[in-house]
Coordinates of C-alpha atoms in Angstrom, one line a residue:
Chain A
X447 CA -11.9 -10.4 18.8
X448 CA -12.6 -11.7 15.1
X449 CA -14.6 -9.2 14.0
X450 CA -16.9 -8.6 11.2
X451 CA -15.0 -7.4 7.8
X452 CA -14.4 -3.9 6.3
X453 CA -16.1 -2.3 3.4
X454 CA -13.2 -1.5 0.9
X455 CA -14.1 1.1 -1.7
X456 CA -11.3 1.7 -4.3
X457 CA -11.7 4.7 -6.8
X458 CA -8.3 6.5 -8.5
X459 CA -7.5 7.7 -12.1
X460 CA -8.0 5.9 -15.5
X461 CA -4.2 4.1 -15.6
X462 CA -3.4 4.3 -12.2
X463 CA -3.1 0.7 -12.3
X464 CA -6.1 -0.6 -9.8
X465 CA -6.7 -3.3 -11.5
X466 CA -3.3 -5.0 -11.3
X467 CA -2.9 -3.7 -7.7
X468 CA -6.8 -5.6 -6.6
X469 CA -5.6 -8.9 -9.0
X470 CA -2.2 -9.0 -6.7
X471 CA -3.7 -8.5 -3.6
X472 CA -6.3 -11.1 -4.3
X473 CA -3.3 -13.5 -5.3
X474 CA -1.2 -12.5 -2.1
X475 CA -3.8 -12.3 0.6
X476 CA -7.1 -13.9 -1.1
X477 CA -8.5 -15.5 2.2
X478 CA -8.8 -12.0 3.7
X479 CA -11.0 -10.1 0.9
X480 CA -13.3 -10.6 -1.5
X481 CA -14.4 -8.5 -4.6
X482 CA -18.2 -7.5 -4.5
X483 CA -19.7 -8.4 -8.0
X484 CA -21.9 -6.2 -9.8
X485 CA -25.0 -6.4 -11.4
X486 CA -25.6 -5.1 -14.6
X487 CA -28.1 -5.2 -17.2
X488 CA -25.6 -5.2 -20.3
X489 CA -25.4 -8.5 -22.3
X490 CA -22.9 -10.7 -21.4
X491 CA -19.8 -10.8 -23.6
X492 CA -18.0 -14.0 -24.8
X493 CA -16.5 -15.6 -22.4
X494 CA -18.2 -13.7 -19.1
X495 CA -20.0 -15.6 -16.4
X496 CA -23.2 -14.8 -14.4
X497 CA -22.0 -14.5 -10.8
X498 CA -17.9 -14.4 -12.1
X499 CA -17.8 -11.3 -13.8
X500 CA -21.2 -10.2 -13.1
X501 CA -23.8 -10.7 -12.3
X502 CA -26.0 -10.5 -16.0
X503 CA -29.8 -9.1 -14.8
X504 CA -33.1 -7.8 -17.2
X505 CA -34.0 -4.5 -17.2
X506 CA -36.8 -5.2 -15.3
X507 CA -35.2 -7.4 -12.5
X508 CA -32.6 -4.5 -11.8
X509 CA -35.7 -2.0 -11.1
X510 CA -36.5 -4.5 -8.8
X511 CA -33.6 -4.4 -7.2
X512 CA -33.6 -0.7 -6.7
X513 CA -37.1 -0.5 -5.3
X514 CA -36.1 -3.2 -2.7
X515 CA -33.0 -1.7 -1.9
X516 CA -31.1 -4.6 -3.0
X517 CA -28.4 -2.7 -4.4
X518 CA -25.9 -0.3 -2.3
X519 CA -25.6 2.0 -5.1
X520 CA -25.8 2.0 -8.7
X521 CA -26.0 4.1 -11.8
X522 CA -27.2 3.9 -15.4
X523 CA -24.4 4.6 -18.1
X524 CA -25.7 4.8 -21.7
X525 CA -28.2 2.0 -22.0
X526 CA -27.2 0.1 -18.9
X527 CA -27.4 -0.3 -15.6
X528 CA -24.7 -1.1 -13.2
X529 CA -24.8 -1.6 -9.4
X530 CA -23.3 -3.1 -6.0
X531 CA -26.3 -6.1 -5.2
X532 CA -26.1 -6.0 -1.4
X533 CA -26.9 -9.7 -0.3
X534 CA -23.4 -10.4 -1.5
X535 CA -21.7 -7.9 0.6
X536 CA -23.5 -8.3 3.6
X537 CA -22.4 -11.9 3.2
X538 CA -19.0 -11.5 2.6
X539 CA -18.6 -8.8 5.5
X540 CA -20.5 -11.5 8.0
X541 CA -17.8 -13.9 7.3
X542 CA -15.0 -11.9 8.5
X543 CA -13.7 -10.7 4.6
X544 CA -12.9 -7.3 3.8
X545 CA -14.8 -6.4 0.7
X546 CA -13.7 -4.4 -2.2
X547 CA -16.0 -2.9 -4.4
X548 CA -13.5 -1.3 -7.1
X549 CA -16.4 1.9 -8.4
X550 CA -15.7 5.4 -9.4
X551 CA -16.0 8.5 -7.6
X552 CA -19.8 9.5 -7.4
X553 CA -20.6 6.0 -6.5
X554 CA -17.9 5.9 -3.8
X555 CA -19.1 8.9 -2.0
X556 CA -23.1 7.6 -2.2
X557 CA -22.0 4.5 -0.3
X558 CA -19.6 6.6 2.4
X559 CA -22.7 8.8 3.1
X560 CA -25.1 5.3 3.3
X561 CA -22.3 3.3 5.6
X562 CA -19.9 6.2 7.2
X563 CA -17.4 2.9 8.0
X564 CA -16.9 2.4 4.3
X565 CA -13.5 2.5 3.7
X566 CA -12.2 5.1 0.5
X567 CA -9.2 4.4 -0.8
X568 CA -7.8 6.5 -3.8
X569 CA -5.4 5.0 -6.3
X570 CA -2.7 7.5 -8.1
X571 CA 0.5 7.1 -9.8
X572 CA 3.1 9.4 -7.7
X573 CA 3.0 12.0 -10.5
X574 CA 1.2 13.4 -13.6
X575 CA 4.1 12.4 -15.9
X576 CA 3.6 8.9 -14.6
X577 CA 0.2 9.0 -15.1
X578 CA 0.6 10.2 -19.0
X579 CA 3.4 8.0 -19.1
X580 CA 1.0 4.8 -18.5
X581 CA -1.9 6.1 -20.4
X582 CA 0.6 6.3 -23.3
X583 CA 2.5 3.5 -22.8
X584 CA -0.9 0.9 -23.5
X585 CA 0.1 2.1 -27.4
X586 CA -3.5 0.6 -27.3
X587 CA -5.1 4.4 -27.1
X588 CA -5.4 7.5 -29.7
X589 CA -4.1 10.8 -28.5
X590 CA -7.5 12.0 -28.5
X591 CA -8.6 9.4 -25.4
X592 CA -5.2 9.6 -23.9
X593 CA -6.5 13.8 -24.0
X594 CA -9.9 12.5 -22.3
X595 CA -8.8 10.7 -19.9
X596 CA -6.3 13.4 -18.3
X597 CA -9.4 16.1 -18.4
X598 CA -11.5 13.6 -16.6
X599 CA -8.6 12.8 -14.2
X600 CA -8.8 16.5 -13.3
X601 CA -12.4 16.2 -12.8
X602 CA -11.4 13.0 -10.5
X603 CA -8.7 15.1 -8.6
X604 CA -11.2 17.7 -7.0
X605 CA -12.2 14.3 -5.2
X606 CA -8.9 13.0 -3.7
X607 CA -9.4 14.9 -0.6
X608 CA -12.8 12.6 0.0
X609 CA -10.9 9.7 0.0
X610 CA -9.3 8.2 3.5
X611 CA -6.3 7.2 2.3
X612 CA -4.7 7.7 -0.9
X613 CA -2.6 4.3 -2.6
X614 CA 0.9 5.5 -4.2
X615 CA 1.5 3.2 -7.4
X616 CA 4.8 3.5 -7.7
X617 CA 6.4 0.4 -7.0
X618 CA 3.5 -2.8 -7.8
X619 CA 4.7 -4.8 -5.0
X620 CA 5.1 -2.0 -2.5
X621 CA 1.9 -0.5 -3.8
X622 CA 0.0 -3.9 -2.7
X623 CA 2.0 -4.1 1.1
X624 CA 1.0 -0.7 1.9
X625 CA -2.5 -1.1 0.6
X626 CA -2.7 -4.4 2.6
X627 CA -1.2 -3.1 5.9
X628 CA -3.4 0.2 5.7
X629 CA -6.3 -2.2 5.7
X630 CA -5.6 -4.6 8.5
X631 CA -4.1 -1.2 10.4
X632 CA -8.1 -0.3 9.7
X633 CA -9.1 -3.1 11.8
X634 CA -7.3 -1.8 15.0
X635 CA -9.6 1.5 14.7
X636 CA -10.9 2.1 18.0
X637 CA -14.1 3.3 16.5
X638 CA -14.4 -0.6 14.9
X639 CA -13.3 -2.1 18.1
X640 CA -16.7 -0.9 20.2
X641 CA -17.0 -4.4 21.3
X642 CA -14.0 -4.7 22.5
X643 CA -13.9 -1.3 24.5
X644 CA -17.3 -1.8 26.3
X645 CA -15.4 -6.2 26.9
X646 CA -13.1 -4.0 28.8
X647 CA -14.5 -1.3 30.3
X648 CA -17.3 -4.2 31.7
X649 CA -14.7 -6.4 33.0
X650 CA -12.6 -4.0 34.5
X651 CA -15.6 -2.7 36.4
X652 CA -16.1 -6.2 38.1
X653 CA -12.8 -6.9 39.3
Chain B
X834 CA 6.3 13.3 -1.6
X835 CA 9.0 12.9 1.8
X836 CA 6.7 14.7 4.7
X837 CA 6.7 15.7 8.0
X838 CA 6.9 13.7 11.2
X839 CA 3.5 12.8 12.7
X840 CA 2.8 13.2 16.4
X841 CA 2.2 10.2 18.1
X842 CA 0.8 9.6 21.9
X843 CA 0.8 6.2 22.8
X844 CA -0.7 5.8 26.5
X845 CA -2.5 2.6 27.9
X846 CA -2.8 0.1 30.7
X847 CA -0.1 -0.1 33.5
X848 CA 1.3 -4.0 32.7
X849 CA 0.2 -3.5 29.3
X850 CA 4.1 -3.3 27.9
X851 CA 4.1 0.0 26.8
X852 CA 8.1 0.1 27.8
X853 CA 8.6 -2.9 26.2
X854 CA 6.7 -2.6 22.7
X855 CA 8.8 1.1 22.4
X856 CA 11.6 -0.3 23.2
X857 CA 11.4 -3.0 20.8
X858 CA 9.9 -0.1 18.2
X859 CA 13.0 1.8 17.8
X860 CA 15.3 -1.4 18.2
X861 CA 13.7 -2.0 14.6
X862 CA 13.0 0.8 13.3
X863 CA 15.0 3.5 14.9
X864 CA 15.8 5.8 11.6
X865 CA 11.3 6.5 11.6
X866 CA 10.9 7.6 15.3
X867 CA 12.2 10.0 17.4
X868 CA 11.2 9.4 21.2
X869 CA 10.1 12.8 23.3
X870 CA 12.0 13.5 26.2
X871 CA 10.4 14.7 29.1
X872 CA 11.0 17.9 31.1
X873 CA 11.2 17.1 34.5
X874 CA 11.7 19.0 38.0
X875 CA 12.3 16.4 40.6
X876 CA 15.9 15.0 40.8
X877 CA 18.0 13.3 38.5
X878 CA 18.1 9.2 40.1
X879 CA 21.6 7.5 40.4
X880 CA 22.5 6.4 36.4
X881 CA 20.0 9.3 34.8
X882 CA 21.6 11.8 32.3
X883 CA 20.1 15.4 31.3
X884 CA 18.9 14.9 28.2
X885 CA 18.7 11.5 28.1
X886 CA 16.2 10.2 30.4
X887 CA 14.7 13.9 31.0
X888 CA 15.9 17.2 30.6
X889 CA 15.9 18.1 34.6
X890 CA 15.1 21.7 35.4
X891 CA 14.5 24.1 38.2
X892 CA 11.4 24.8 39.3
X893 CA 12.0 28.5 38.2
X894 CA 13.3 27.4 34.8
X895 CA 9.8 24.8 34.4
X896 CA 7.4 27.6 35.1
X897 CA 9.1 29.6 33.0
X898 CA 9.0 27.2 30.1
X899 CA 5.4 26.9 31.1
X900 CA 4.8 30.8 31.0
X901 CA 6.5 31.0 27.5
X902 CA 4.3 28.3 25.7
X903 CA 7.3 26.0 25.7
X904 CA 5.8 22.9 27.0
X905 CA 3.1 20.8 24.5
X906 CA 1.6 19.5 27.7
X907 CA 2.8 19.2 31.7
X908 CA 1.2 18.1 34.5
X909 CA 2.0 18.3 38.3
X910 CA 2.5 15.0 40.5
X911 CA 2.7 15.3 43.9
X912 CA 5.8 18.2 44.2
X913 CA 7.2 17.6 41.0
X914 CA 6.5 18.7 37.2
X915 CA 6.8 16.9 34.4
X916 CA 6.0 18.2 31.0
X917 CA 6.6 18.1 27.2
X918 CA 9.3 20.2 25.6
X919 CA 7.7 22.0 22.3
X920 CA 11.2 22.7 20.6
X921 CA 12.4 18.8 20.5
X922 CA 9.5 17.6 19.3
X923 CA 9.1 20.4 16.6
X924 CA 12.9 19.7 15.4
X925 CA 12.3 16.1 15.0
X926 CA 9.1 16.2 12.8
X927 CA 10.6 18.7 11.0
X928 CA 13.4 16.0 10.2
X929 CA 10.7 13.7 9.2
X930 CA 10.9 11.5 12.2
X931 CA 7.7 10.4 13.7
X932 CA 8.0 11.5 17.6
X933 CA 6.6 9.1 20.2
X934 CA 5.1 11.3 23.3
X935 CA 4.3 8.2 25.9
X936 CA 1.7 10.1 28.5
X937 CA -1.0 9.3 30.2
X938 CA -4.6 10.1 29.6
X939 CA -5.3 13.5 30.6
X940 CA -2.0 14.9 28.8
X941 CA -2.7 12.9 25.7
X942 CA -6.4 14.4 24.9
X943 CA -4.9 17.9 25.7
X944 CA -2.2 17.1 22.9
X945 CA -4.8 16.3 20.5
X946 CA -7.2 18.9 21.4
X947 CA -4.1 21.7 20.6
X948 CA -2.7 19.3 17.8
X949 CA -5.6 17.4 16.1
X950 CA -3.5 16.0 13.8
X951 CA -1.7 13.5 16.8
X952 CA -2.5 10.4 16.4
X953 CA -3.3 8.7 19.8
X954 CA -2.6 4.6 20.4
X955 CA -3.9 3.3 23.5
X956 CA -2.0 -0.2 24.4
X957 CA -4.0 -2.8 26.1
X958 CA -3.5 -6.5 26.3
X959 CA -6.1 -8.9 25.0
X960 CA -8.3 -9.3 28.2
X961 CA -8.3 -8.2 31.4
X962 CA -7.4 -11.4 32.7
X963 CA -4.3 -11.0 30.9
X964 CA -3.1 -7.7 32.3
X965 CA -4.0 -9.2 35.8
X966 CA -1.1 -11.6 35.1
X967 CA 1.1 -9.4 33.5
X968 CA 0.8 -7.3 36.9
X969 CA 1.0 -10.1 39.3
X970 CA 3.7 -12.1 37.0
X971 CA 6.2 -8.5 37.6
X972 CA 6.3 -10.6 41.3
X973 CA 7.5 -7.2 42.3
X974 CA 4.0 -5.7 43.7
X975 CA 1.8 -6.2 46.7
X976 CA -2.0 -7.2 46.1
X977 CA -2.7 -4.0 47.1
X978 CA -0.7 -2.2 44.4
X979 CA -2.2 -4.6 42.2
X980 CA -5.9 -3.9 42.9
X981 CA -4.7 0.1 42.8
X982 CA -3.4 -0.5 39.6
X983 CA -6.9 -2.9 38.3
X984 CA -9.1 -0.1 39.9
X985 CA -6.8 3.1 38.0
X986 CA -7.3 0.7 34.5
X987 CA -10.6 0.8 34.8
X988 CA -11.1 4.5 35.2
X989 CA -8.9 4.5 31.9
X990 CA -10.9 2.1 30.2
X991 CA -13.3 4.9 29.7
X992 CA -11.0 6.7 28.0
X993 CA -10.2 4.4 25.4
X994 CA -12.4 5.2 22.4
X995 CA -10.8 8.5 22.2
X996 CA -8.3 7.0 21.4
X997 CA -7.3 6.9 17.4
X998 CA -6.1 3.0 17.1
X999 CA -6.2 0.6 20.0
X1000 CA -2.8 -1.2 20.1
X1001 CA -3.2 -5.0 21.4
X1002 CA -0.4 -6.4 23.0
X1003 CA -0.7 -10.2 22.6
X1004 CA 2.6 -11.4 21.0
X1005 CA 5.2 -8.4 21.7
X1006 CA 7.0 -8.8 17.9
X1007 CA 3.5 -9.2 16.4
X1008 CA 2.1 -5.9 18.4
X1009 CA 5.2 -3.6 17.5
X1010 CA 5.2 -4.7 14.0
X1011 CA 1.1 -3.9 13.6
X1012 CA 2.0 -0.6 15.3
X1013 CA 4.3 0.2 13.0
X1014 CA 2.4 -0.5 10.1
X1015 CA -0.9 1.6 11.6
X1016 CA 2.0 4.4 11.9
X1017 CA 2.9 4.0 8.2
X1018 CA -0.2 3.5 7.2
X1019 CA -1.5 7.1 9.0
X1020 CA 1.7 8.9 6.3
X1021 CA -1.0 8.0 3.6
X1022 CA -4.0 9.5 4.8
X1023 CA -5.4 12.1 2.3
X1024 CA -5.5 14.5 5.1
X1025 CA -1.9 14.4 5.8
X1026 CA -1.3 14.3 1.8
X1027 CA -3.0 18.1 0.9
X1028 CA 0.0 19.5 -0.4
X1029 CA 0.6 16.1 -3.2
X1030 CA -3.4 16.3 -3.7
X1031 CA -3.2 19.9 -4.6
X1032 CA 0.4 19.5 -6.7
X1033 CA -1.6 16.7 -8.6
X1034 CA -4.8 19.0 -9.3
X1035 CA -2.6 21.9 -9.9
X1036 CA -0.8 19.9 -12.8
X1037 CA -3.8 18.0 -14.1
X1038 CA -5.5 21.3 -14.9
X1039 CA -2.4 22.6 -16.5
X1040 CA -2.8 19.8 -18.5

């Protein structure tokens, strides 16, 4: 029964740590996921790569896109545009790989309501303190976006209960193994296992 | 966050290992699961202990226990009753333990219809031509049992997508370690987390 992958979306608070927890998970168990790619129509910055850390699109190529439903969702932020191009994913999930699209809230909840299988999976630290605690601990930030971050993580909170699952960052390597086993547990879903059912159901019927 | 128990049904396929798998289940990981104890009325066999095996009660004593709402679920086979004890279970998940009800069919829906927050496993091995041997391989049955047994499976093959997870017994050690992890996997679901998601928007407002 190898079965077609999962769409993965991961959401959870500024400093919760996501993106460590997706670069480990990719390191541990790369052959069974891949990252979806965005599309954006922001200039590339030094070092970036079309189709590595984006995929780099005109304005008028990514209205395109949107009125041929090539994209799964996207959204405009200041100047730019940013969206999931779906070729990619349809791809990746044809192939067998869970894909992980790594968006925030208002994007994650578009694509539930487009594919009801999609996957939400909410990262958070085990407390606020931690939470602070991270933000702070960057000593890259001022007090003033440390301040912005926790009101919009407030904001992000009235959303947890949207989410499937929620991911506990406490302990990195812990964090990844539940994450991991939460997703291949996914795969055992009856509701993803159709095939299967009516395989047995037919067979059983001829004996 | 340390929670309450979950409810757990696992049914599935006569020959499918259901014995085995729990058996093997609480060999490992004894300290997460608590195994329900039936309430039965027919007679305690040569070897069986009250309270081990089943808590063995009058008939008078079981309809009482079914008059005072003390039984999850009962059925009748043939003269004798068999049901669920409420209070066991309920001290158990209250200790955290995750309780293991194995039922059949009927009495697991009715658990989840009264308890929607059970989470039902069906067991079935990888094809039907692989339960066929498991049930002719026991060397202890008659073809007619067998076919009985083939026929009954595939009246509860119909069942099976209500069903929460389905539990594929291929490799024993590989199946009891997936259905552990779909068990701890369940403990993270944000619908089983309200009272962390509300502490965590409680204290980010405060913030």
């Amino acid at each position: 029964m190898e079965e077609r992958g999962i769409l993965i979306v991961v959401s959870g608070f500024s400093g919760a740590g996501k993106g460590t927890i997706m670069k480990r998970l990719l390191e541990k168990y790369g052959s069974d996921y891949a990252l979806s790619i965005s599309a954006t129509t922001r200039d590339p910055r030094p070092g970036e790569r079309n189709g590595r850390e984006y995929f780099f699109r005109s304005v008028e190529e990514f209205e395109k896109m949107i009125a041929e439903e090539e994209l799964i969702e996207y959204a405009r932020y200041v100047e730019n545009y940013y969206g999931t191009p779906r070729s990619y994913v349809e791809e990746k999930l044809a192939e067998g790989k869970d894909v992980i699209l790594e968006i925030e809230i208002q994007g994650a909840l578009k694509v539930k309501e487009k594919f009801p299988d999609t996957l939400l999976l909410f990262v958070t630290p085990p407390s606020t303190e931690e939470l602070r605690n991270r933000l702070t601990g960057r000593g890259t930030e001022t007090e003033e976006v440390i301040e912005s971050r926790m009101r919009r993580a407030s904001e992000e909170a009235k959303f947890m209960d949207r989410y499937d699952y929620l991911i506990i960052n406490d302990v990195l390597e812990n964090c990844v193994e539940e994450m991991h086993q939460i997703i291949r547990g996914e795969h055992r879903r009856s509701y993803r296992n159709t095939d299967f059912i009516e395989y047995m159901k037919k067979e059983l019927k001829g004996e």
